[in-house]
Coordinates of C-alpha atoms in Angstrom, one line a residue:
Chain A
X1 CA -41.3 3.5 -1.6
X2 CA -38.4 3.6 0.7
X3 CA -35.2 2.3 -0.9
X4 CA -33.2 2.5 2.3
X5 CA -34.6 2.4 5.8
X6 CA -32.2 2.9 8.7
X7 CA -33.6 2.1 12.1
X8 CA -31.8 3.1 15.3
X9 CA -28.3 3.0 13.8
X10 CA -25.6 2.9 16.5
X11 CA -22.0 2.9 15.5
X12 CA -19.7 2.8 18.5
X13 CA -15.9 2.6 18.7
X14 CA -14.0 1.0 21.5
X15 CA -11.2 3.3 22.5
X16 CA -8.7 3.1 25.4
X17 CA -10.6 6.0 27.1
X18 CA -14.1 4.5 26.7
X19 CA -16.7 3.8 24.1
X20 CA -17.1 6.6 21.6
X21 CA -20.7 6.7 20.5
X22 CA -20.0 8.3 17.1
X23 CA -23.5 7.5 15.9
X24 CA -26.1 6.9 18.6
X25 CA -29.6 5.9 17.5
X26 CA -30.1 7.5 14.2
X27 CA -33.1 6.6 12.0
X28 CA -33.9 7.9 8.5
X29 CA -35.0 6.7 5.1
X30 CA -34.2 7.5 1.5
X31 CA -36.8 7.0 -1.3
X32 CA -35.9 5.8 -4.7
X33 CA -34.4 8.5 -6.8
X34 CA -34.4 11.0 -3.9
X35 CA -31.6 13.2 -2.8
X36 CA -31.1 13.4 1.0
X37 CA -28.5 15.7 2.5
X38 CA -27.0 15.0 5.8
X39 CA -25.5 18.1 7.3
X40 CA -23.7 18.9 10.5
X41 CA -20.3 20.2 11.7
X42 CA -17.1 18.1 11.8
X43 CA -17.4 15.2 14.1
X44 CA -21.2 15.0 14.2
X45 CA -21.2 11.5 12.9
X46 CA -22.3 12.1 9.3
X47 CA -19.3 10.4 7.7
X48 CA -19.5 7.5 10.2
X49 CA -23.2 7.1 9.3
X50 CA -22.3 6.8 5.6
X51 CA -19.5 4.4 6.2
X52 CA -21.8 2.3 8.4
X53 CA -24.3 2.0 5.5
X54 CA -21.5 0.4 3.4
X55 CA -20.2 -1.5 6.4
X56 CA -16.8 0.1 5.8
X57 CA -16.2 0.6 9.5
X58 CA -13.4 -1.6 10.7
X59 CA -14.8 -4.1 13.2
X60 CA -13.3 -4.1 15.8
X61 CA -12.7 -1.4 17.1
X62 CA -16.1 -0.3 15.6
X63 CA -19.4 -2.0 16.2
X64 CA -22.6 -1.3 14.1
X65 CA -26.0 -2.1 15.6
X66 CA -29.6 -1.4 14.6
X67 CA -30.9 -2.2 11.2
X68 CA -30.2 -0.9 7.7
X69 CA -32.8 -2.2 5.3
X70 CA -31.8 -1.7 1.7
X71 CA -34.3 -2.9 -1.0
X72 CA -35.9 -5.2 1.5
X73 CA -32.7 -6.8 3.0
X74 CA -31.0 -5.9 6.3
X75 CA -27.4 -5.1 5.3
X76 CA -26.2 -5.8 8.8
X77 CA -27.3 -9.4 8.6
X78 CA -25.5 -10.1 5.3
X79 CA -22.3 -12.2 5.0
X80 CA -19.2 -10.4 3.9
X81 CA -19.5 -12.0 0.5
X82 CA -23.1 -10.8 0.1
X83 CA -22.1 -7.4 1.2
X84 CA -19.2 -7.3 -1.3
X85 CA -21.8 -8.0 -4.1
X86 CA -23.7 -4.9 -3.0
X87 CA -20.7 -2.5 -2.6
X88 CA -19.9 -0.7 -5.8
X89 CA -22.8 -2.3 -7.5
X90 CA -26.1 -1.4 -5.8
X91 CA -24.7 1.1 -3.4
X92 CA -21.5 3.0 -4.3
X93 CA -19.6 5.8 -2.8
X94 CA -17.7 9.0 -3.7
X95 CA -15.2 10.2 -1.2
X96 CA -14.1 13.6 -0.1
X97 CA -10.5 13.4 -1.2
X98 CA -10.1 12.9 -4.9
X99 CA -6.3 13.3 -4.7
X100 CA -5.9 10.3 -2.4
X101 CA -9.0 8.2 -3.1
X102 CA -7.7 6.7 -6.4
X103 CA -4.9 4.1 -6.4
X104 CA -1.8 5.9 -7.7
X105 CA -0.2 2.8 -9.2
X106 CA -3.1 1.5 -11.3
X107 CA -4.4 3.1 -14.5
X108 CA -7.7 5.0 -14.4
X109 CA -9.1 2.4 -16.9
X110 CA -8.2 -0.5 -14.7
X111 CA -9.8 1.1 -11.7
X112 CA -13.1 1.6 -13.6
X113 CA -12.9 -1.8 -15.2
X114 CA -12.5 -3.6 -11.9
X115 CA -16.0 -2.9 -10.7
X116 CA -17.5 -3.9 -14.0
X117 CA -15.6 -7.1 -14.1
X118 CA -16.5 -8.0 -10.5
X119 CA -20.1 -7.1 -10.6
X120 CA -21.3 -7.4 -14.2
X121 CA -19.0 -10.3 -15.2
X122 CA -17.7 -8.4 -18.2
X123 CA -14.5 -9.5 -19.9
X124 CA -11.6 -7.2 -20.1
X125 CA -12.4 -5.8 -23.6
X126 CA -16.0 -5.1 -22.9
X127 CA -15.1 -3.6 -19.5
X128 CA -12.5 -1.4 -21.2
X129 CA -15.0 -0.2 -23.8
X130 CA -17.5 0.6 -21.0
X131 CA -14.8 2.4 -19.0
X132 CA -14.2 4.7 -22.0
X133 CA -17.9 5.3 -22.3
X134 CA -18.1 6.2 -18.6
X135 CA -15.2 8.7 -19.0
X136 CA -17.0 10.3 -21.9
X137 CA -20.2 10.4 -19.7
X138 CA -18.4 12.2 -16.9
X139 CA -17.0 14.7 -19.4
X140 CA -13.4 13.8 -19.6
X141 CA -11.9 14.8 -22.9
X142 CA -9.9 12.3 -24.9
X143 CA -11.2 9.3 -22.9
X144 CA -9.3 6.8 -25.0
X145 CA -6.0 8.3 -23.9
X146 CA -7.1 9.1 -20.4
X147 CA -8.1 5.5 -19.7
X148 CA -4.5 4.5 -20.0
X149 CA -3.2 7.2 -17.7
X150 CA -2.5 7.2 -14.0
X151 CA -4.2 9.4 -11.4
X152 CA -1.2 11.7 -10.9
X153 CA -1.6 12.7 -14.6
X154 CA -5.0 14.1 -13.8
X155 CA -6.2 17.3 -12.0
X156 CA -8.3 17.2 -8.8
X157 CA -11.5 17.9 -10.7
X158 CA -10.7 15.2 -13.3
X159 CA -10.0 12.7 -10.5
X160 CA -13.3 13.4 -8.9
X161 CA -14.9 12.8 -12.3
X162 CA -13.1 9.5 -12.5
X163 CA -14.4 8.6 -9.0
X164 CA -17.9 9.4 -10.2
X165 CA -17.4 7.3 -13.2
X166 CA -16.3 4.4 -11.0
X167 CA -19.2 4.9 -8.6
X168 CA -21.8 5.0 -11.4
X169 CA -20.3 2.3 -13.7
X170 CA -22.7 -0.4 -12.4
X171 CA -25.8 1.9 -12.3
X172 CA -26.2 1.8 -8.5
X173 CA -29.6 2.4 -6.9
X174 CA -27.9 4.5 -4.2
X175 CA -25.0 6.8 -4.4
X176 CA -23.4 8.0 -1.2
X177 CA -21.3 11.2 -1.7
X178 CA -19.2 12.1 1.3
X179 CA -18.3 15.8 0.9
X180 CA -17.7 15.3 -2.8
X181 CA -16.8 18.9 -3.5
X182 CA -15.1 20.0 -0.4
X183 CA -11.5 19.5 -1.7
X184 CA -12.2 21.2 -5.0
X185 CA -12.1 24.8 -5.9
X186 CA -15.3 26.7 -6.3
X187 CA -15.7 26.7 -10.1
X188 CA -15.0 22.9 -10.2
X189 CA -17.4 22.4 -7.4
X190 CA -20.3 23.7 -9.4
X191 CA -19.3 21.5 -12.4
X192 CA -19.1 18.4 -10.3
X193 CA -22.5 19.1 -8.6
X194 CA -24.1 19.6 -11.9
X195 CA -22.6 16.4 -13.2
X196 CA -23.8 14.4 -10.2
X197 CA -27.4 15.8 -10.8
X198 CA -27.3 15.0 -14.5
X199 CA -26.2 11.5 -13.9
X200 CA -28.6 11.0 -11.1
X201 CA -31.4 11.7 -13.5
X202 CA -29.9 9.5 -16.1
X203 CA -29.2 6.5 -13.9
X204 CA -32.2 7.1 -11.6
X205 CA -30.1 6.7 -8.5
X206 CA -30.9 8.0 -5.1
X207 CA -28.3 10.1 -3.5
X208 CA -27.2 10.6 0.1
X209 CA -25.1 13.8 0.1
X210 CA -23.0 14.3 3.2
X211 CA -21.8 17.9 3.5
X212 CA -21.4 20.9 5.8
X213 CA -21.9 23.2 2.8
X214 CA -25.5 24.6 3.1
X215 CA -25.2 26.2 -0.3
X216 CA -24.7 22.8 -1.9
X217 CA -27.7 21.5 0.1
X218 CA -30.0 24.2 -1.1
X219 CA -28.9 23.5 -4.7
X220 CA -29.4 19.8 -5.0
X221 CA -31.1 18.2 -2.0
X222 CA -34.8 17.4 -1.6
X223 CA -34.7 16.6 2.0
X224 CA -32.2 17.5 4.8
X225 CA -31.3 15.7 7.9
X226 CA -29.3 17.7 10.5
X227 CA -27.0 15.7 12.8
X228 CA -25.4 16.8 16.0
X229 CA -23.2 14.7 18.3
X230 CA -24.1 11.4 16.7
X231 CA -27.9 12.0 16.7
X232 CA -30.5 13.3 14.3
X233 CA -31.8 16.7 15.6
X234 CA -33.9 17.8 12.7
X235 CA -35.2 16.6 9.4
X236 CA -37.4 18.4 6.8
X237 CA -37.8 19.0 3.1
X238 CA -35.1 21.5 2.0
X239 CA -37.3 24.5 1.4
X240 CA -39.2 24.0 4.6
X241 CA -35.9 23.7 6.6
X242 CA -34.4 26.9 5.1
X243 CA -37.7 28.8 5.6
X244 CA -38.4 27.7 9.2
X245 CA -35.7 25.8 10.9
X246 CA -37.0 24.6 14.3
X247 CA -33.9 23.3 16.1
X248 CA -31.7 26.0 17.7
X249 CA -28.7 24.1 16.2
X250 CA -30.1 24.3 12.7
X251 CA -30.8 27.9 13.2
X252 CA -27.2 28.4 14.3
X253 CA -25.9 26.6 11.2
X254 CA -28.1 28.8 8.9
X255 CA -27.0 31.9 10.8
X256 CA -23.4 31.0 10.2
X257 CA -23.7 31.2 6.4
X258 CA -22.4 34.4 4.9
X259 CA -25.0 36.2 2.7
X260 CA -23.7 37.6 -0.6
X261 CA -24.4 41.3 -1.1
X262 CA -25.7 41.9 2.4
X263 CA -23.2 44.8 2.8
X264 CA -24.8 46.4 -0.2
X265 CA -28.3 46.1 1.0
X266 CA -27.3 47.4 4.4
X267 CA -28.3 44.2 6.1
X268 CA -24.7 43.2 6.9
X269 CA -24.1 41.9 10.4
X270 CA -21.4 39.9 12.1
X271 CA -21.7 36.2 11.1
X272 CA -23.4 34.4 13.9
X273 CA -21.3 31.6 15.4
X274 CA -22.4 28.8 17.6
X275 CA -20.4 29.1 20.9
X276 CA -18.9 26.1 22.6
X277 CA -17.8 22.7 21.4
X278 CA -19.4 19.4 20.5
X279 CA -19.7 17.3 23.7
X280 CA -17.3 14.4 24.4
X281 CA -19.0 11.4 22.8
X282 CA -17.2 9.0 25.2
X283 CA -19.2 10.3 28.1
X284 CA -22.9 9.5 28.6
X285 CA -25.0 12.6 27.8
X286 CA -28.1 13.2 29.9
X287 CA -30.6 15.7 28.6
X288 CA -30.4 17.4 25.2
X289 CA -27.1 16.9 23.4
X290 CA -27.1 20.5 22.4
X291 CA -28.0 22.0 25.8
X292 CA -24.4 22.9 26.6
X293 CA -24.2 25.3 23.6
X294 CA -27.8 26.4 23.4
X295 CA -28.7 29.9 24.4
X296 CA -32.3 28.8 25.2
X297 CA -31.5 25.8 27.3
X298 CA -33.3 25.4 30.6
X299 CA -33.2 22.8 33.4
X300 CA -35.7 20.8 31.5
X301 CA -33.2 20.5 28.6
X302 CA -30.4 19.6 30.8
X303 CA -32.3 16.8 32.5
X304 CA -34.5 15.2 29.8
X305 CA -33.5 14.5 26.3
X306 CA -36.2 15.7 23.8
X307 CA -37.6 13.1 21.4
X308 CA -38.1 13.8 17.7
X309 CA -41.5 15.5 17.4
X310 CA -43.6 16.5 14.4
X311 CA -43.1 20.2 14.0
X312 CA -44.7 20.7 10.6
X313 CA -45.4 18.8 7.3
X314 CA -42.7 16.0 7.1
X315 CA -40.7 18.1 9.5
X316 CA -39.3 16.7 12.8
X317 CA -37.0 18.2 15.3
X318 CA -35.7 17.2 18.7
X319 CA -36.2 20.2 20.9
X320 CA -38.5 20.9 23.9
X321 CA -39.2 24.4 22.8
X322 CA -39.4 24.2 19.0
X323 CA -43.1 23.5 18.8
X324 CA -44.1 26.5 20.9
X325 CA -42.5 28.8 18.4
X326 CA -40.7 30.4 21.3
X327 CA -37.5 30.4 19.4
X328 CA -38.7 31.4 16.0
X329 CA -35.9 33.3 14.4
Chain B
X1 CA 13.5 3.8 -20.7
X2 CA 16.1 2.1 -22.8
X3 CA 18.2 5.3 -22.9
X4 CA 17.9 5.4 -19.1
X5 CA 19.2 1.9 -18.8
X6 CA 22.1 2.7 -21.1
X7 CA 22.9 5.9 -19.1
X8 CA 22.8 3.9 -15.9
X9 CA 25.2 1.3 -17.4
X10 CA 27.6 4.1 -18.4
X11 CA 27.3 5.6 -14.9
X12 CA 28.4 2.3 -13.3
X13 CA 31.7 2.4 -15.1
X14 CA 33.3 4.9 -12.6
X15 CA 32.0 2.8 -9.8
X16 CA 33.5 -0.4 -11.2
X17 CA 36.8 1.5 -11.8
X18 CA 37.0 2.5 -8.1
X19 CA 36.1 -1.0 -7.1
X20 CA 38.8 -2.4 -9.4
X21 CA 41.3 0.0 -7.9
X22 CA 40.5 -1.2 -4.4
X23 CA 40.6 -4.8 -5.4
X24 CA 43.9 -4.4 -7.1
X25 CA 45.3 -2.5 -4.1
X26 CA 44.5 -5.6 -1.9
X27 CA 47.8 -7.0 -2.7
X28 CA 49.6 -3.8 -1.6
X29 CA 47.4 -3.1 1.5
X30 CA 48.2 -6.5 2.8
X31 CA 51.3 -6.3 5.0
X32 CA 54.7 -7.1 3.6
X33 CA 56.1 -7.4 0.1
X34 CA 53.5 -8.9 -2.2
X35 CA 56.1 -11.1 -3.9
X36 CA 57.1 -12.5 -0.5
X37 CA 53.5 -12.9 0.5
X38 CA 52.7 -14.8 -2.7
X39 CA 55.8 -16.9 -2.5
X40 CA 55.0 -18.1 0.9
X41 CA 57.1 -19.0 4.0
X42 CA 59.5 -21.5 2.5
X43 CA 60.5 -19.6 -0.6
X44 CA 64.1 -18.8 -1.4
X45 CA 65.1 -15.3 -2.3
X46 CA 65.4 -16.5 -5.9
X47 CA 61.8 -17.8 -5.9
X48 CA 60.7 -14.4 -4.6
X49 CA 62.6 -12.6 -7.3
X50 CA 61.2 -14.9 -10.0
X51 CA 57.7 -14.2 -8.8
X52 CA 58.4 -10.5 -8.7
X53 CA 59.6 -10.6 -12.3
X54 CA 56.8 -12.8 -13.6
X55 CA 54.0 -10.7 -12.0
X56 CA 55.6 -7.5 -13.0
X57 CA 55.7 -6.3 -9.4
X58 CA 58.9 -4.3 -10.0
X59 CA 57.1 -2.0 -12.3
X60 CA 55.4 1.3 -11.1
X61 CA 52.0 0.8 -9.3
X62 CA 49.9 2.6 -11.9
X63 CA 51.5 0.8 -14.8
X64 CA 50.7 -2.5 -13.1
X65 CA 47.1 -1.4 -12.5
X66 CA 46.8 -0.2 -16.1
X67 CA 47.9 -3.5 -17.5
X68 CA 45.8 -5.5 -15.0
X69 CA 42.7 -3.5 -16.0
X70 CA 43.6 -3.9 -19.7
X71 CA 43.7 -7.7 -19.3
X72 CA 40.5 -7.8 -17.4
X73 CA 38.7 -5.9 -20.1
X74 CA 39.9 -8.6 -22.4
X75 CA 38.4 -11.3 -20.2
X76 CA 41.7 -12.3 -18.6
X77 CA 41.4 -12.3 -14.8
X78 CA 44.9 -13.7 -14.4
X79 CA 46.2 -17.1 -13.2
X80 CA 45.9 -18.7 -9.9
X81 CA 49.1 -18.9 -8.0
X82 CA 48.1 -22.2 -6.4
X83 CA 46.6 -24.2 -9.2
X84 CA 48.1 -22.4 -12.2
X85 CA 44.7 -22.4 -13.8
X86 CA 43.1 -19.3 -15.3
X87 CA 41.0 -17.5 -12.6
X88 CA 38.1 -17.1 -15.1
X89 CA 38.0 -20.8 -15.6
X90 CA 38.1 -21.5 -11.8
X91 CA 35.2 -19.1 -11.2
X92 CA 33.3 -20.5 -14.2
X93 CA 33.4 -24.0 -12.6
X94 CA 32.1 -22.7 -9.3
X95 CA 29.6 -20.2 -10.6
X96 CA 26.8 -22.8 -11.2
X97 CA 26.2 -24.0 -7.7
X98 CA 26.4 -20.6 -6.1
X99 CA 24.1 -19.0 -8.7
X100 CA 21.7 -21.9 -8.2
X101 CA 21.7 -21.5 -4.4
X102 CA 21.2 -17.8 -4.6
X103 CA 18.3 -18.0 -7.1
X104 CA 16.5 -20.8 -5.2
X105 CA 17.0 -18.8 -1.9
X106 CA 15.7 -15.6 -3.6
X107 CA 12.6 -17.3 -5.0
X108 CA 12.0 -19.0 -1.7
X109 CA 12.3 -15.7 0.2
X110 CA 9.9 -13.8 -2.1
X111 CA 7.3 -16.6 -2.1
X112 CA 7.4 -17.0 1.7
X113 CA 8.3 -13.6 3.1
X114 CA 6.0 -11.3 1.1
X115 CA 2.7 -13.2 1.8
X116 CA 3.7 -13.6 5.5
X117 CA 4.4 -9.8 5.7
X118 CA 1.1 -9.0 3.9
X119 CA -0.9 -11.3 6.2
X120 CA 0.8 -9.9 9.3
X121 CA -0.1 -6.4 8.3
X122 CA -3.6 -7.3 7.4
X123 CA -4.1 -9.0 10.8
X124 CA -1.9 -6.5 12.6
X125 CA -2.0 -6.9 16.4
X126 CA -3.7 -10.4 16.2
X127 CA -2.2 -13.7 17.2
X128 CA -1.2 -14.5 13.6
X129 CA 0.7 -11.3 13.4
X130 CA 2.5 -12.0 16.6
X131 CA 3.4 -15.5 15.6
X132 CA 4.8 -14.3 12.2
X133 CA 6.8 -11.5 13.8
X134 CA 8.0 -13.9 16.5
X135 CA 9.3 -16.2 13.7
X136 CA 11.0 -13.2 12.1
X137 CA 12.9 -12.4 15.3
X138 CA 13.8 -16.0 15.6
X139 CA 15.1 -16.0 11.9
X140 CA 17.2 -12.9 12.6
X141 CA 18.8 -14.3 15.7
X142 CA 19.9 -17.7 14.4
X143 CA 23.2 -17.9 12.6
X144 CA 23.2 -19.6 9.2
X145 CA 25.4 -22.5 10.3
X146 CA 23.2 -23.3 13.3
X147 CA 20.1 -23.5 11.2
X148 CA 22.0 -25.4 8.5
X149 CA 23.2 -28.1 10.9
X150 CA 19.8 -28.4 12.6
X151 CA 18.0 -28.8 9.2
X152 CA 20.6 -31.3 8.0
X153 CA 20.2 -33.3 11.2
X154 CA 16.4 -33.4 11.2
X155 CA 15.5 -33.6 7.5
X156 CA 18.5 -35.4 6.1
X157 CA 19.9 -37.6 8.9
X158 CA 16.8 -38.5 10.9
X159 CA 13.9 -38.3 8.5
X160 CA 16.1 -39.0 5.4
X161 CA 13.8 -36.8 3.2
X162 CA 16.6 -34.9 1.6
X163 CA 20.3 -35.4 1.0
X164 CA 22.7 -34.3 3.7
X165 CA 25.1 -32.4 1.5
X166 CA 26.5 -32.1 -2.0
X167 CA 25.4 -30.6 -5.3
X168 CA 24.0 -32.0 -8.6
X169 CA 24.1 -29.8 -11.7
X170 CA 20.8 -28.8 -13.2
X171 CA 21.9 -30.7 -16.4
X172 CA 21.3 -34.0 -14.5
X173 CA 17.7 -33.3 -13.9
X174 CA 15.5 -30.7 -12.1
X175 CA 14.6 -32.7 -9.0
X176 CA 18.2 -34.0 -8.2
X177 CA 19.3 -30.4 -8.6
X178 CA 16.6 -28.9 -6.4
X179 CA 16.6 -31.5 -3.6
X180 CA 20.2 -30.7 -2.9
X181 CA 19.4 -27.0 -2.7
X182 CA 16.3 -27.0 -0.5
X183 CA 18.0 -27.2 2.9
X184 CA 20.8 -24.8 2.1
X185 CA 18.3 -22.4 0.7
X186 CA 16.2 -22.5 3.9
X187 CA 19.3 -22.1 6.0
X188 CA 20.6 -19.2 4.0
X189 CA 17.1 -17.7 3.5
X190 CA 16.2 -17.5 7.2
X191 CA 17.6 -14.0 7.9
X192 CA 16.5 -12.8 4.5
X193 CA 13.0 -14.0 4.9
X194 CA 12.8 -12.4 8.4
X195 CA 14.0 -9.1 6.9
X196 CA 11.7 -9.0 3.9
X197 CA 8.7 -10.1 6.0
X198 CA 9.3 -7.3 8.4
X199 CA 9.7 -4.7 5.8
X200 CA 6.6 -6.0 3.9
X201 CA 4.5 -5.7 7.0
X202 CA 5.7 -2.2 7.8
X203 CA 5.2 -1.0 4.2
X204 CA 1.7 -2.6 4.0
X205 CA 0.6 -1.2 7.4
X206 CA 1.2 2.3 6.0
X207 CA -0.5 1.6 2.7
X208 CA -3.6 -0.1 4.3
X209 CA -4.3 3.3 6.0
X210 CA -4.6 5.0 2.7
X211 CA -7.9 6.3 1.2
X212 CA -7.6 4.3 -2.0
X213 CA -7.7 1.1 0.0
X214 CA -11.0 2.2 1.4
X215 CA -12.1 3.0 -2.2
X216 CA -11.1 -0.5 -3.3
X217 CA -13.2 -1.9 -0.5
X218 CA -16.2 0.3 -1.4
X219 CA -16.0 -1.0 -4.9
X220 CA -16.7 -4.5 -3.7
X221 CA -13.3 -6.0 -4.1
X222 CA -12.4 -9.1 -2.1
X223 CA -9.8 -9.1 0.6
X224 CA -7.2 -10.8 -1.7
X225 CA -7.6 -8.3 -4.4
X226 CA -7.3 -5.4 -2.0
X227 CA -4.2 -6.8 -0.3
X228 CA -2.3 -8.2 -3.2
X229 CA -3.1 -5.9 -6.0
X230 CA -4.2 -2.5 -4.6
X231 CA -2.1 -2.4 -1.5
X232 CA 1.0 -4.6 -2.3
X233 CA 1.8 -2.7 -5.5
X234 CA 1.9 0.5 -3.6
X235 CA 4.1 -1.1 -0.9
X236 CA 6.5 -2.6 -3.5
X237 CA 9.2 0.1 -3.6
X238 CA 10.6 -0.5 -0.1
X239 CA 10.1 -4.3 -0.5
X240 CA 12.0 -4.4 -3.8
X241 CA 14.8 -2.3 -2.2
X242 CA 15.2 -4.7 0.7
X243 CA 15.1 -7.7 -1.6
X244 CA 17.9 -6.1 -3.6
X245 CA 20.0 -5.2 -0.6
X246 CA 19.5 -8.7 0.7
X247 CA 21.4 -10.1 -2.3
X248 CA 24.6 -8.7 -0.7
X249 CA 23.5 -10.6 2.5
X250 CA 23.2 -13.7 0.4
X251 CA 26.7 -13.4 -1.0
X252 CA 28.1 -13.3 2.5
X253 CA 25.8 -16.1 3.7
X254 CA 26.6 -18.3 0.7
X255 CA 30.2 -18.7 1.9
X256 CA 29.1 -20.2 5.2
X257 CA 26.2 -22.2 3.7
X258 CA 28.4 -23.8 1.1
X259 CA 30.8 -24.9 3.8
X260 CA 28.0 -26.5 5.9
X261 CA 26.4 -28.3 3.0
X262 CA 29.6 -29.1 1.1
X263 CA 28.5 -27.3 -2.0
X264 CA 31.4 -26.7 -4.4
X265 CA 30.6 -23.1 -5.1
X266 CA 32.2 -19.7 -5.2
X267 CA 31.9 -19.4 -1.4
X268 CA 34.2 -22.4 -0.9
X269 CA 36.5 -21.1 -3.6
X270 CA 36.7 -17.8 -1.7
X271 CA 37.6 -19.4 1.6
X272 CA 40.2 -21.6 0.0
X273 CA 41.7 -18.7 -1.9
X274 CA 41.9 -16.6 1.2
X275 CA 43.5 -19.4 3.2
X276 CA 46.1 -19.9 0.4
X277 CA 46.6 -16.2 -0.2
X278 CA 45.8 -16.8 -3.8
X279 CA 45.5 -13.1 -4.6
X280 CA 44.5 -13.3 -8.3
X281 CA 41.6 -15.6 -7.4
X282 CA 40.5 -13.3 -4.5
X283 CA 40.7 -10.3 -6.8
X284 CA 38.6 -12.1 -9.4
X285 CA 35.9 -13.1 -7.0
X286 CA 35.6 -9.7 -5.3
X287 CA 35.4 -8.1 -8.7
X288 CA 32.7 -10.5 -9.8
X289 CA 30.6 -9.9 -6.6
X290 CA 30.9 -6.2 -6.9
X291 CA 29.8 -6.4 -10.5
X292 CA 26.8 -8.5 -9.5
X293 CA 25.9 -6.0 -6.9
X294 CA 26.1 -3.0 -9.2
X295 CA 23.9 -5.0 -11.6
X296 CA 21.4 -5.8 -8.9
X297 CA 21.1 -2.1 -8.0
X298 CA 20.4 -1.3 -11.6
X299 CA 17.8 -3.9 -11.8
X300 CA 16.1 -2.5 -8.6
X301 CA 15.9 0.9 -10.2
X302 CA 14.3 -0.6 -13.3
X303 CA 11.8 -2.5 -11.2
X304 CA 10.8 0.7 -9.4
X305 CA 9.6 2.1 -12.7
X306 CA 7.5 -1.0 -13.3
X307 CA 5.7 -0.9 -10.0
X308 CA 5.3 2.8 -9.6
X309 CA 4.3 4.9 -12.6
X310 CA 5.1 8.1 -10.8
X311 CA 8.8 7.2 -10.9
X312 CA 10.3 8.2 -14.2
X313 CA 13.9 8.8 -15.1

C-alpha cells in the first residue's frame, strides 16, 4: 500500500524576473518500508520536491500546489499546527550539510530530546535517557558524555549520526534524506549509508533518498525516479533502470559515471558528458524539456512534450523515441 | 572560568590606572592655576595660597598623583570643595536613584527591544517590520529631554496616571519607587530600545537563514521555539554587546533625564559639580563611571561564554 502519494506537485517561486517553476507537475508514490531514490543534476528540483513534502518552502515567495497524500491525509490541506505534529514525528528529514544543520549553541542531547518532548510528550529525564539510547543506536561511542557536548566538539560523520538519531527518534514512517552523504568523505559515506539501511529495517521506515550519486542509488534504493528541469523524466526499479535506461537523459547520467578498473580491462574511454545546460525554469518550455541537450531530438521533440509512457514492467519514461528502442545504448 | 574572571579583573587594573591618571590630570588640563580655579573669582591671594597648601598642590605632580591614588585605594575620594562633605558620602547618597533609573531602563529595553527585533526579523519586509523599524528611527531621532517633557505632559499632567517628577527610595515600597521611574525610564530608554531592536533584527535575519533553523522547523518545533530558543541564542552575541555598550549611553542620558524629572541622582550631582568646579567630586564621579564601564565589559565577556559554547577563554 502506498504510504505517500504525490499528485501533480507544483512548487513555484515568484522572483523579480518571473515565476520559477522549480517543480512542475511531478507525481510519484512511496510504499511502506520502501526506498525510493530521486536523482538528477543540481537544480533539477529534487531538493525542492523533498522540502515541499515537509512544507518547508517559505510561502511566499514559494507556492506549492497539487496534492501530497500521506497515510490518507493531504498534507497541503493541513493547518500549520497539524503539519507541525507530522514534521519530525511521522516524516523526518536528514540534510546534506551536517556541519551546519545542527544548532551550534545547544547540546546534542537537547536537540535530540526536543523532538521526543514535543511529539511523544516525554518528560526531560525520559527524553534524556531515550536520547542516550538513540546515540548508542547510531554508533556514537560514550553516548553519556556526548549527549552533553555541543556540535562543534563532534566530527562531520558524528554530526550526521546525530542528525540521523534526531530524525529517527520518534520512529517516523518516512525518512527523507537529502544528499545525506555528499558532504562526508568516502569511508564515512559507506558507514552512514549502512547505518541508514540498518535503522530503516529496524524502524520499518520508508526512505526517500535524494542524491546525484548513482553509486549510492545502486547500493540502497529499490526504485529510482529521475528528475530533469522540475519534471519526472523516468522511473523504474533500480536494476531495471541500470540495465535498460530509456530516457536519453538517464542514459547520459549513467554514461557520466566513471567505471573502476575500466583502464585495466581495456574498456576505458573518455567519460561521457551531457552537453549544454539545464533550461531556464522561469521561461515556459514548449516540447520536451531535454530537447535542447538531446542528441536525438527532432522537430517532434521541440514542439510536443512527451508524456510519461509505460516502457517496461513498472518502468515509465517521458520520451517520444524510447519505446521504439531507437536509442537503446 | 573562575580563573578567567580573576585574570580579567587583574587585567583591568592597568586600564583603571590610566583612567585614574586622566581623571587626576583634569585639574591640570583645565586652564589656569588649579588653586586659583578652585578658590574662585573673589578669592584673595591668601585664600589661594591656603588652598594650595591644604591640597598639596605645591608638591611635584607624581607625588600628588601617588598620594591621591593611595587615598582612593583606601576608599577616600577626597572632600568636596563646595560642601566640605566627603566625596564618597555625596556619591553614596546619589547612587540609589541613578542605579534604580539605569536598572529599570535596562530591563525595559531588554523586555521591549529584543522581542520587537525578533518579530521584525521574522516578518522581515512586512508591514509589522516596517512599523517597528519606523519607530526605531523615531526613537533615534528624538532627544531625551523632548521625549521626557512630552511624556510628563501627557501621562503626568493631562492623564495624571503617574507622578510628574521626583524620586521615592525603594525602601518606601516597590510601587512608589517604580511609578516615579516609569516615565524617566521610557524617556531614557528610547534611543537604547531603538538601537537594540535594530541590532536584534539584523542579527536574527542572518541567523534565520541558517541551516539549523530549517532543521528546527523540520523537527516540528513551533514558531516561538524556533525564534526565541534556536535562533535568538545564536544571535545573542551582537545583541549582548550592544546592550553593554548602551550602558555608556545610559550614563550620559541619565544626566539629562534626571534634570528633566528632578531625580536627585548622580547626573544632577555631576552637573552641579561641573558648574561649581568642584574638582574632587567630578574626579570621583568620572572614576566611578569608568569603573562601572570596565565592570560591564567584563560582564559582557562572561555572558558570551554562557550563550555561545564555542567561546572559551
